CSV table of C-alpha atoms in Angstrom, one decimal:
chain,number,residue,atom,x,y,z
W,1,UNK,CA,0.0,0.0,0.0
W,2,UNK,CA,2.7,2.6,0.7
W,3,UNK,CA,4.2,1.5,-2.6
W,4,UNK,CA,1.0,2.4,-3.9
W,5,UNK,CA,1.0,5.8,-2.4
W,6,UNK,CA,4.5,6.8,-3.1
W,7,UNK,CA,4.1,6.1,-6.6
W,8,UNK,CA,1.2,8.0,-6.7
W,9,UNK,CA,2.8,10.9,-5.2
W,10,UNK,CA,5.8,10.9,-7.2
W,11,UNK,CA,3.5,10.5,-10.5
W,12,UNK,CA,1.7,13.7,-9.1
W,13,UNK,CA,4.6,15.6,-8.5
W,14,UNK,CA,5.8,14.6,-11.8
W,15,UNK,CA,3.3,15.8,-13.5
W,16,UNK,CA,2.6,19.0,-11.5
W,17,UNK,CA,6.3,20.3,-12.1
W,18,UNK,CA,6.5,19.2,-15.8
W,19,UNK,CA,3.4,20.1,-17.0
W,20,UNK,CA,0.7,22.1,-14.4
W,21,UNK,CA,3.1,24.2,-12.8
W,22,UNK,CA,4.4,25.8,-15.8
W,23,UNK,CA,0.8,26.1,-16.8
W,24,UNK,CA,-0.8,27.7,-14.1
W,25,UNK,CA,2.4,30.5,-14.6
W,26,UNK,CA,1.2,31.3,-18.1
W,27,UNK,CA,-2.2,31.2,-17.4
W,28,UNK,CA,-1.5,34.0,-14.4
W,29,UNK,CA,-2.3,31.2,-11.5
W,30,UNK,CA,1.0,31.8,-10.0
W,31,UNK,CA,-1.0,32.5,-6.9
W,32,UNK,CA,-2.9,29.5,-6.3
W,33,UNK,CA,-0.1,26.8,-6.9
W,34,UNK,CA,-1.5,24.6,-3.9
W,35,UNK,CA,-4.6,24.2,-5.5
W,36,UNK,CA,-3.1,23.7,-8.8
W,37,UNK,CA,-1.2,20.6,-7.1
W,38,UNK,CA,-4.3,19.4,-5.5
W,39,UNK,CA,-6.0,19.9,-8.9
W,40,UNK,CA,-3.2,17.7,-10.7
W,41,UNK,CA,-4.2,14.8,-7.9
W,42,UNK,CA,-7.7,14.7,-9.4
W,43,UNK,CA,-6.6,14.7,-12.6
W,44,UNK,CA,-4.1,11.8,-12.6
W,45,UNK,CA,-7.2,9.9,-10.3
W,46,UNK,CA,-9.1,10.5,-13.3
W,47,UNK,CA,-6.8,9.0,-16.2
W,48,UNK,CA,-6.2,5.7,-13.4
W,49,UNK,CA,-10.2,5.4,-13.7
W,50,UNK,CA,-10.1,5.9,-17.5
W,51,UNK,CA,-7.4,3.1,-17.7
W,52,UNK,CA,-9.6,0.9,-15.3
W,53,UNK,CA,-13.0,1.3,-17.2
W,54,UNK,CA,-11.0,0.7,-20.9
W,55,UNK,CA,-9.1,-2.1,-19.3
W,56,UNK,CA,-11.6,-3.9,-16.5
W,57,UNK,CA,-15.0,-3.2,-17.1
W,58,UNK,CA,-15.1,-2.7,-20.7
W,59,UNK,CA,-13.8,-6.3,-21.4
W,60,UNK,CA,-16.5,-7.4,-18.7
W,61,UNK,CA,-19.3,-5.7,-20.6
W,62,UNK,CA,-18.2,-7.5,-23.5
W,63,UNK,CA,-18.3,-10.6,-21.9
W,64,UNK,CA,-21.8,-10.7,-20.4
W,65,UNK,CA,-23.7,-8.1,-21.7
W,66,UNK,CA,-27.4,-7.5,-20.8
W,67,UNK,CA,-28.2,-6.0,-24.4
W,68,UNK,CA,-26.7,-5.4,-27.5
W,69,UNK,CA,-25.7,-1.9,-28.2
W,70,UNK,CA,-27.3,0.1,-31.2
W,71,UNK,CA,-27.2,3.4,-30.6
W,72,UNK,CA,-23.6,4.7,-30.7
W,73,UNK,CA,-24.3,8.0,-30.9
W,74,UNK,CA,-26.0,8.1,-27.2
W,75,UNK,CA,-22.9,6.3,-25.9
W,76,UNK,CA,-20.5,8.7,-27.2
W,77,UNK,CA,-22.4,11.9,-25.9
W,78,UNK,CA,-21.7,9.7,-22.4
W,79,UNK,CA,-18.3,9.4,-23.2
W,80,UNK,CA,-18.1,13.2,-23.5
W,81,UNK,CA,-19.8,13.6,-20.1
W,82,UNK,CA,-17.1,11.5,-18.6
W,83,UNK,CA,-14.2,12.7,-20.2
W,84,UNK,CA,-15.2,16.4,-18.4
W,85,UNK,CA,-15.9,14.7,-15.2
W,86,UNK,CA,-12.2,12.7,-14.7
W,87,UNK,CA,-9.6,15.0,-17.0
W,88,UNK,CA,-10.8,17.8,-14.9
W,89,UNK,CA,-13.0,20.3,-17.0
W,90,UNK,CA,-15.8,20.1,-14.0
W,91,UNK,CA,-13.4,20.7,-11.2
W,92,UNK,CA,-11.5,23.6,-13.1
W,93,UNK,CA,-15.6,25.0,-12.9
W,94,UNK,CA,-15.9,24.2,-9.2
W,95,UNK,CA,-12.2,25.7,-8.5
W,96,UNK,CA,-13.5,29.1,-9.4
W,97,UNK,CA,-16.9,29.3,-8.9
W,98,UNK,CA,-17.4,27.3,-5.8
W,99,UNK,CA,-14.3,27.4,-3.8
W,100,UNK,CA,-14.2,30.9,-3.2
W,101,UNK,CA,-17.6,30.9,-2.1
W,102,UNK,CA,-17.1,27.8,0.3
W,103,UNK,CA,-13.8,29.3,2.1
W,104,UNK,CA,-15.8,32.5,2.8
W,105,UNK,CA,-18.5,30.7,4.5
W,106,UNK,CA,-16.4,28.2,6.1
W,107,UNK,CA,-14.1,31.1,7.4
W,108,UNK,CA,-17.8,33.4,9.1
W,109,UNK,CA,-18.8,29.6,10.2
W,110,UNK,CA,-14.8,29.5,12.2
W,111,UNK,CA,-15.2,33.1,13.1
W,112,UNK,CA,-18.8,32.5,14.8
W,113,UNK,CA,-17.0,29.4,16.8
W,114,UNK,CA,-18.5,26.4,14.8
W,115,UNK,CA,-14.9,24.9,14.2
W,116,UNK,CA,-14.1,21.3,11.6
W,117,UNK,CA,-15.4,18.6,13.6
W,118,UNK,CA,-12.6,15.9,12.7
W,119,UNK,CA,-14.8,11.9,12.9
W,120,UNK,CA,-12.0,9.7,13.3
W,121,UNK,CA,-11.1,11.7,16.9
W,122,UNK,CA,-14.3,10.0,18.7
W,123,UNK,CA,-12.5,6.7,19.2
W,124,UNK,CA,-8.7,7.5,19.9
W,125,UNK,CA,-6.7,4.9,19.4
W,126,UNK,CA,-9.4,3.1,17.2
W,127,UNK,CA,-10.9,5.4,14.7
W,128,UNK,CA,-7.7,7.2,14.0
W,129,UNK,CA,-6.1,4.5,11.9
W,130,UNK,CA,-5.6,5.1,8.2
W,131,UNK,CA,-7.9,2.6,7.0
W,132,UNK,CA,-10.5,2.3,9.9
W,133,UNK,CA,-10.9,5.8,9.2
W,134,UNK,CA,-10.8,5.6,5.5
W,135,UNK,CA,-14.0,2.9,5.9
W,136,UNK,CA,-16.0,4.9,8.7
W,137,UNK,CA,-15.4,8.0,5.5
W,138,UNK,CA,-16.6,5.7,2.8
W,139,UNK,CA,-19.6,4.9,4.7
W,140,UNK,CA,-20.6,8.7,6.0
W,141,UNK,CA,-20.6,9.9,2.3
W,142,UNK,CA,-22.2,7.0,1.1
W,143,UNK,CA,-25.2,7.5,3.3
W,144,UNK,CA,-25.3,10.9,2.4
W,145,UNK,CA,-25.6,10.0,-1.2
W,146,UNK,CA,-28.4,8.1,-0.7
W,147,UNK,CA,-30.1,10.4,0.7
W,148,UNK,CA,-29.1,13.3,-2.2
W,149,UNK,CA,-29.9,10.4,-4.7
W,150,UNK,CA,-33.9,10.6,-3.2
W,151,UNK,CA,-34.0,14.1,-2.9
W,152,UNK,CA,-33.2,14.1,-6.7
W,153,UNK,CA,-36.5,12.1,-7.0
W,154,UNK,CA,-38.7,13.4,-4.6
W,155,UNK,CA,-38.4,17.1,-5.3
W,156,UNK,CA,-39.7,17.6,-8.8
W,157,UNK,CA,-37.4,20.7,-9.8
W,158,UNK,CA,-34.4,18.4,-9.0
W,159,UNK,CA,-35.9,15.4,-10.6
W,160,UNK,CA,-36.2,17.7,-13.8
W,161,UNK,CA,-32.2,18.1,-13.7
W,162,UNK,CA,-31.7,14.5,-13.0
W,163,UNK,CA,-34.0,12.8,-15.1
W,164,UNK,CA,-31.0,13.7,-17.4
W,165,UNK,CA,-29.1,10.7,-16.1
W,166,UNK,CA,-32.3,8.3,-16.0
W,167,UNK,CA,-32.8,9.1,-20.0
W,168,UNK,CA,-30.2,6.8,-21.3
W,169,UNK,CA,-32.1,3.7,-23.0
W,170,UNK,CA,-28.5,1.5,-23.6
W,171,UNK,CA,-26.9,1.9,-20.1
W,172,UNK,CA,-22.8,1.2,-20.3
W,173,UNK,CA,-20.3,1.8,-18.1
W,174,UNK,CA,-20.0,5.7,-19.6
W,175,UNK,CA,-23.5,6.6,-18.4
W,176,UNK,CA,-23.0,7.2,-14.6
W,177,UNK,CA,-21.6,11.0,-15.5
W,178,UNK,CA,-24.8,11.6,-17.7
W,179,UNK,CA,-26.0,14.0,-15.4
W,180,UNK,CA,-27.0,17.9,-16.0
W,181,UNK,CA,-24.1,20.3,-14.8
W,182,UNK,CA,-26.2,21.7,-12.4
W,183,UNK,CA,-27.2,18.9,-10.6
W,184,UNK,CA,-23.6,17.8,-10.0
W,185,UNK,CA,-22.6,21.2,-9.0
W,186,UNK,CA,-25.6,20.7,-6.6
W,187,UNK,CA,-24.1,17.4,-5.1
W,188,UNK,CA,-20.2,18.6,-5.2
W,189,UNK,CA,-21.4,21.3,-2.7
W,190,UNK,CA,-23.1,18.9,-0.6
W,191,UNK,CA,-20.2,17.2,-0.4
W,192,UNK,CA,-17.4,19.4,-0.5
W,193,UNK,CA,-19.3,20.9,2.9
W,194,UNK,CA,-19.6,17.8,4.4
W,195,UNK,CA,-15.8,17.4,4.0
W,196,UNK,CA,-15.1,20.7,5.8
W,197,UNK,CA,-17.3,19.7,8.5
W,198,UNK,CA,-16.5,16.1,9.5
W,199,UNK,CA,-12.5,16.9,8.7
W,200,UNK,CA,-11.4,14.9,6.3
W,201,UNK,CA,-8.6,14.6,5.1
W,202,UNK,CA,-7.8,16.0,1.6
W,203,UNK,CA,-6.0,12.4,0.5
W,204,UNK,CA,-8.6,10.3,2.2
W,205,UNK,CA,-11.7,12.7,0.5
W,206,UNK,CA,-9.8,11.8,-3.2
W,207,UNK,CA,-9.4,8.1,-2.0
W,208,UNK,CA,-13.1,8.5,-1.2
W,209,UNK,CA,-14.4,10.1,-4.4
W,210,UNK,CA,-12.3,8.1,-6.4
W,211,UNK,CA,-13.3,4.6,-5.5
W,212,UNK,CA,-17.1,5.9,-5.4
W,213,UNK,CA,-17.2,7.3,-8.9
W,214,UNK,CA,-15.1,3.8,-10.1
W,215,UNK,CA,-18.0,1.8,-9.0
W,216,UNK,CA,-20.5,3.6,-10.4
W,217,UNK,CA,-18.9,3.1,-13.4
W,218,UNK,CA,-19.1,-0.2,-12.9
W,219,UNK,CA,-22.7,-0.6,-11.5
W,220,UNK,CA,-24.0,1.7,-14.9
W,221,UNK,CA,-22.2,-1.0,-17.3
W,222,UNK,CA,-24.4,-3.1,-19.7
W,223,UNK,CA,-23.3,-6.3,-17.6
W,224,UNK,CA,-25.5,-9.2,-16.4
W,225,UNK,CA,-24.0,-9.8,-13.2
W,226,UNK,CA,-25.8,-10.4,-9.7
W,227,UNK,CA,-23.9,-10.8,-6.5
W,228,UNK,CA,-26.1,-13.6,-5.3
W,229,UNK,CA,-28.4,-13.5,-2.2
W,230,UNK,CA,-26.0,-12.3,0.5
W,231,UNK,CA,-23.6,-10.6,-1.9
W,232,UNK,CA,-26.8,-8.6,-3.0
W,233,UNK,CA,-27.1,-7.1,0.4
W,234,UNK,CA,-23.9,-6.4,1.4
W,235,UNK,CA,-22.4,-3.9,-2.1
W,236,UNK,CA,-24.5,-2.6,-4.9
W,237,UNK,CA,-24.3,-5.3,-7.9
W,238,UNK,CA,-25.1,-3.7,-11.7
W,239,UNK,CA,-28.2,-6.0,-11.2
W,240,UNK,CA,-29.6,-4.3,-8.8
W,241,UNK,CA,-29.1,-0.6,-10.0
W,242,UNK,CA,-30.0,-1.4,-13.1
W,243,UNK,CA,-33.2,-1.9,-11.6
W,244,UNK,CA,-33.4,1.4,-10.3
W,245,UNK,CA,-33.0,2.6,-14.1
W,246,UNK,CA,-35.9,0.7,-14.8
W,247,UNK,CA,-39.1,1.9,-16.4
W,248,UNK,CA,-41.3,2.6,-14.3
W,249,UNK,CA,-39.7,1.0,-11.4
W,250,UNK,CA,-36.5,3.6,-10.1
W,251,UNK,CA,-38.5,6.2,-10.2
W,252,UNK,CA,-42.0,5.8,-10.4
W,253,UNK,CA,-43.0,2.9,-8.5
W,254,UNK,CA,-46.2,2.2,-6.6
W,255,UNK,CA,-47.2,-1.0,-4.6
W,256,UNK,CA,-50.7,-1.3,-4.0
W,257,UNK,CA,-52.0,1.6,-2.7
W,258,UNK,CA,-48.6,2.7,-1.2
W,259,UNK,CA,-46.2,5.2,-3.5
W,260,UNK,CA,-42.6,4.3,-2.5
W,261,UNK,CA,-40.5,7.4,-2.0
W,262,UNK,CA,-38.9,8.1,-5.4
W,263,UNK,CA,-39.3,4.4,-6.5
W,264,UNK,CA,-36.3,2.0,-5.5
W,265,UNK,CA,-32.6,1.0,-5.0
W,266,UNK,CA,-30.7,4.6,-4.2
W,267,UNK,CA,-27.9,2.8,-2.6
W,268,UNK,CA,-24.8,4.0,-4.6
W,269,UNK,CA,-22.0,1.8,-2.8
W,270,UNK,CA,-24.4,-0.4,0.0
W,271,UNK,CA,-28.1,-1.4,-0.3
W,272,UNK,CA,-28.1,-1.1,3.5
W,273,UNK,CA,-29.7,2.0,3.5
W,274,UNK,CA,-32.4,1.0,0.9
W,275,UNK,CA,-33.3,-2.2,3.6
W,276,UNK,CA,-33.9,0.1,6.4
W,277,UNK,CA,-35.4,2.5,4.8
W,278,UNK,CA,-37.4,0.3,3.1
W,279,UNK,CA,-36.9,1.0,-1.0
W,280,UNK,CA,-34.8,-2.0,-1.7
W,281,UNK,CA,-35.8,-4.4,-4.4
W,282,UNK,CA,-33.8,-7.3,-4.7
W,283,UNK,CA,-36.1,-8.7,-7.7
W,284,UNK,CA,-33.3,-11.1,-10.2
W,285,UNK,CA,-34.0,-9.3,-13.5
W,286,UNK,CA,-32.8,-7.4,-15.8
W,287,UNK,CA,-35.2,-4.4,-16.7
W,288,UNK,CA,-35.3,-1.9,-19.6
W,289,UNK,CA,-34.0,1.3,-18.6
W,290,UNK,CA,-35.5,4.5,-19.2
W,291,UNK,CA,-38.1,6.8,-18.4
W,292,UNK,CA,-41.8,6.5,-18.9
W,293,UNK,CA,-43.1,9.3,-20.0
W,294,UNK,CA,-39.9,9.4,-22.4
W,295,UNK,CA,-41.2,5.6,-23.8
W,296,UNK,CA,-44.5,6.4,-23.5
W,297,UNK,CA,-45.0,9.5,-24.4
W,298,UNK,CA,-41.8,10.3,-26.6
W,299,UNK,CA,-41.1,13.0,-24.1
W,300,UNK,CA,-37.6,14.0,-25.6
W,301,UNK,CA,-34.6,14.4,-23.3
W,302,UNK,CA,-31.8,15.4,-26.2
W,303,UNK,CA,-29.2,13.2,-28.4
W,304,UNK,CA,-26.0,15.4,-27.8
W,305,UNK,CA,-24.5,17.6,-24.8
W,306,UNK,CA,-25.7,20.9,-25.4
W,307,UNK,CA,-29.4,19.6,-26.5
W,308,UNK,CA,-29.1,17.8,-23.2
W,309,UNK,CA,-28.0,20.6,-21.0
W,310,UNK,CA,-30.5,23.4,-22.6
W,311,UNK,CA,-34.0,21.2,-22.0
W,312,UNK,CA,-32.4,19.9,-18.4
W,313,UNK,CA,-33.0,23.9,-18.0
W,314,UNK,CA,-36.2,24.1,-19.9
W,315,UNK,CA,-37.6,21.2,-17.5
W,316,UNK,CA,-36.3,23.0,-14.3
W,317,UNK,CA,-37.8,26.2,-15.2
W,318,UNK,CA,-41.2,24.5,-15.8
W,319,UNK,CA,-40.8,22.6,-12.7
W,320,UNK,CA,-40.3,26.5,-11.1
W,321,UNK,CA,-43.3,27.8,-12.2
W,322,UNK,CA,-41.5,30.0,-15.1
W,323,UNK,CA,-42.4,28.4,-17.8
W,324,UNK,CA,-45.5,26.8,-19.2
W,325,UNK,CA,-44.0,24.0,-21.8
W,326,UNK,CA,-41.8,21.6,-21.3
């Protein structure tokens, strides 16, 4: 593991003096260096993913696909959506619109006595260790997640953003960054503010983002794979988010004269919090994905980026009350 790490460091450092650094000169960022370092860590996290999907999941896809793929086109617009999301583009966005915004208010919050509460200090001895901390982490933003991944479906001018992400009809291992702009930026704040409040560390939070965002990957890819009974339970299996992509079932759902919350399966890394909050489905199919007033209705959601992006706006504006159309 410290191998691992040192490698990684010296990679980063590599990289930041050889090709960032001089960058950030010419670009007049001579200023914010440290965040230019910190900024060169997310990036090389993002190729390693890249190299994962191309090299681990794509073969796997391949091997046991749930459907054939025949529309290339939608797959490349995901394609596009990651390639912003790991080499950078969206954190250069939230480096200079966000940042700012969150130092000022974390410096008043300081200021007014409300200091960084650090987590892995309530156990000394025992929740202070590298990886015991690293796992009480992992689970703290993954709970959190679930709970931004219902408010996404519950409130309806954040399900118009996100409905983005629930549009794609082939899901592959691309899709899990098909999400409007806005409703990332929404969830990076969440989170970055989280961070600052429970103190984590700045390698730990990449350690934690990373390996979130790989499995996602992984969990969006057109692959028939189930976990089996206990597995099921224990991490989130393709199988069962693909079910939470399903027609009429992720989103939608009603059973008997009950409406579940937002439909089922919002666990991003455990389906714990879906069994005790009662939205799990552990159901061994593999569903159609989609949206059902998209199918249905031929509600359309956009092919590329840009079409994408302009009526996730037009559907948040009419889910505000400014608009009359869709």
């Amino acid at each position: 593991m410290d191998t691992l790490i040192d490698f990684f460091a010296n990679t980063q450092a590599t990289l930041y003096e050889g090709v960032m650094q001089p960058l950030a000169f010419a670009l007049g960022l001579g200023n914010r260096l440290e965040d230019v370092f910190n900024g060169t860590g997310w990036l090389l996290v993002g190729l390693i993913q890249i190299i994962v999907m191309l090299a681990v999941i794509g073969p796997l896809q391949r091997w046991r696909p749930v459907e054939v793929m025949r529309d290339s086109k939608a797959i490349r617009t995901d394609v596009i959506y990651t390639l912003i999301h790991r080499l950078g583009l969206f954190r250069v966005a939230l480096f200079l619109l966000v940042d700012p915004v969150l130092d000022t208010l974390m410096g008043e919050l300081r200021v007014q006595g409300i200091g960084t509460f650090h987590l892995e200090d309530i156990w000394p001895g025992v929740t202070d260790g590298p990886l015991t901390s690293f796992v009480i982490y992992l689970v703290v933003f993954d709970f959190v997640n679930y709970w931004l991944h219902r408010a996404q479906h519950q409130w309806n001018w954040w399900w118009a953003l996100h409905a983005l992400h629930h549009s794609q009809r082939q899901m592959t291992q691309w899709t899990d960054n098909r999400n409007h702009l806005l409703d990332d930026l929404l969830g990076a704040v969440v989170w970055v503010l989280i961070a600052q409040l429970i103190g984590i560390a700045p390698t730990q939070f990449v350690a934690v983002v990373a390996i979130t965002q790989l499995f996602e990957n992984f969990q969006h890819a057109n692959l028939r794979v189930s976990f089996g009974k206990w597995g099921e339970r224990v991490w989130v299996s393709p199988r069962f988010h693909r079910l939470h992509h399903a027609i009429g079932l992720g989103h939608e759902t009603s059973q008997g004269a009950k409406t579940v919350l937002g439909g089922h399966n919002f666990g991003v890394l455990l389906p714990w919090w879906d069994v005790m909050f009662g939205t799990a489905n552990f159901d061994l199919r593999f569903e159609s994905t989609g949206i059902r007033d998209q199918v249905e209705q031929g509600v359309d959601y956009g092919e590329g980026f840009w079409s994408q992006q302009r009526l996730g706006i037009k559907r948040l504006m009419h889910a505000l009350g400014f608009s009359s159309t869709r």
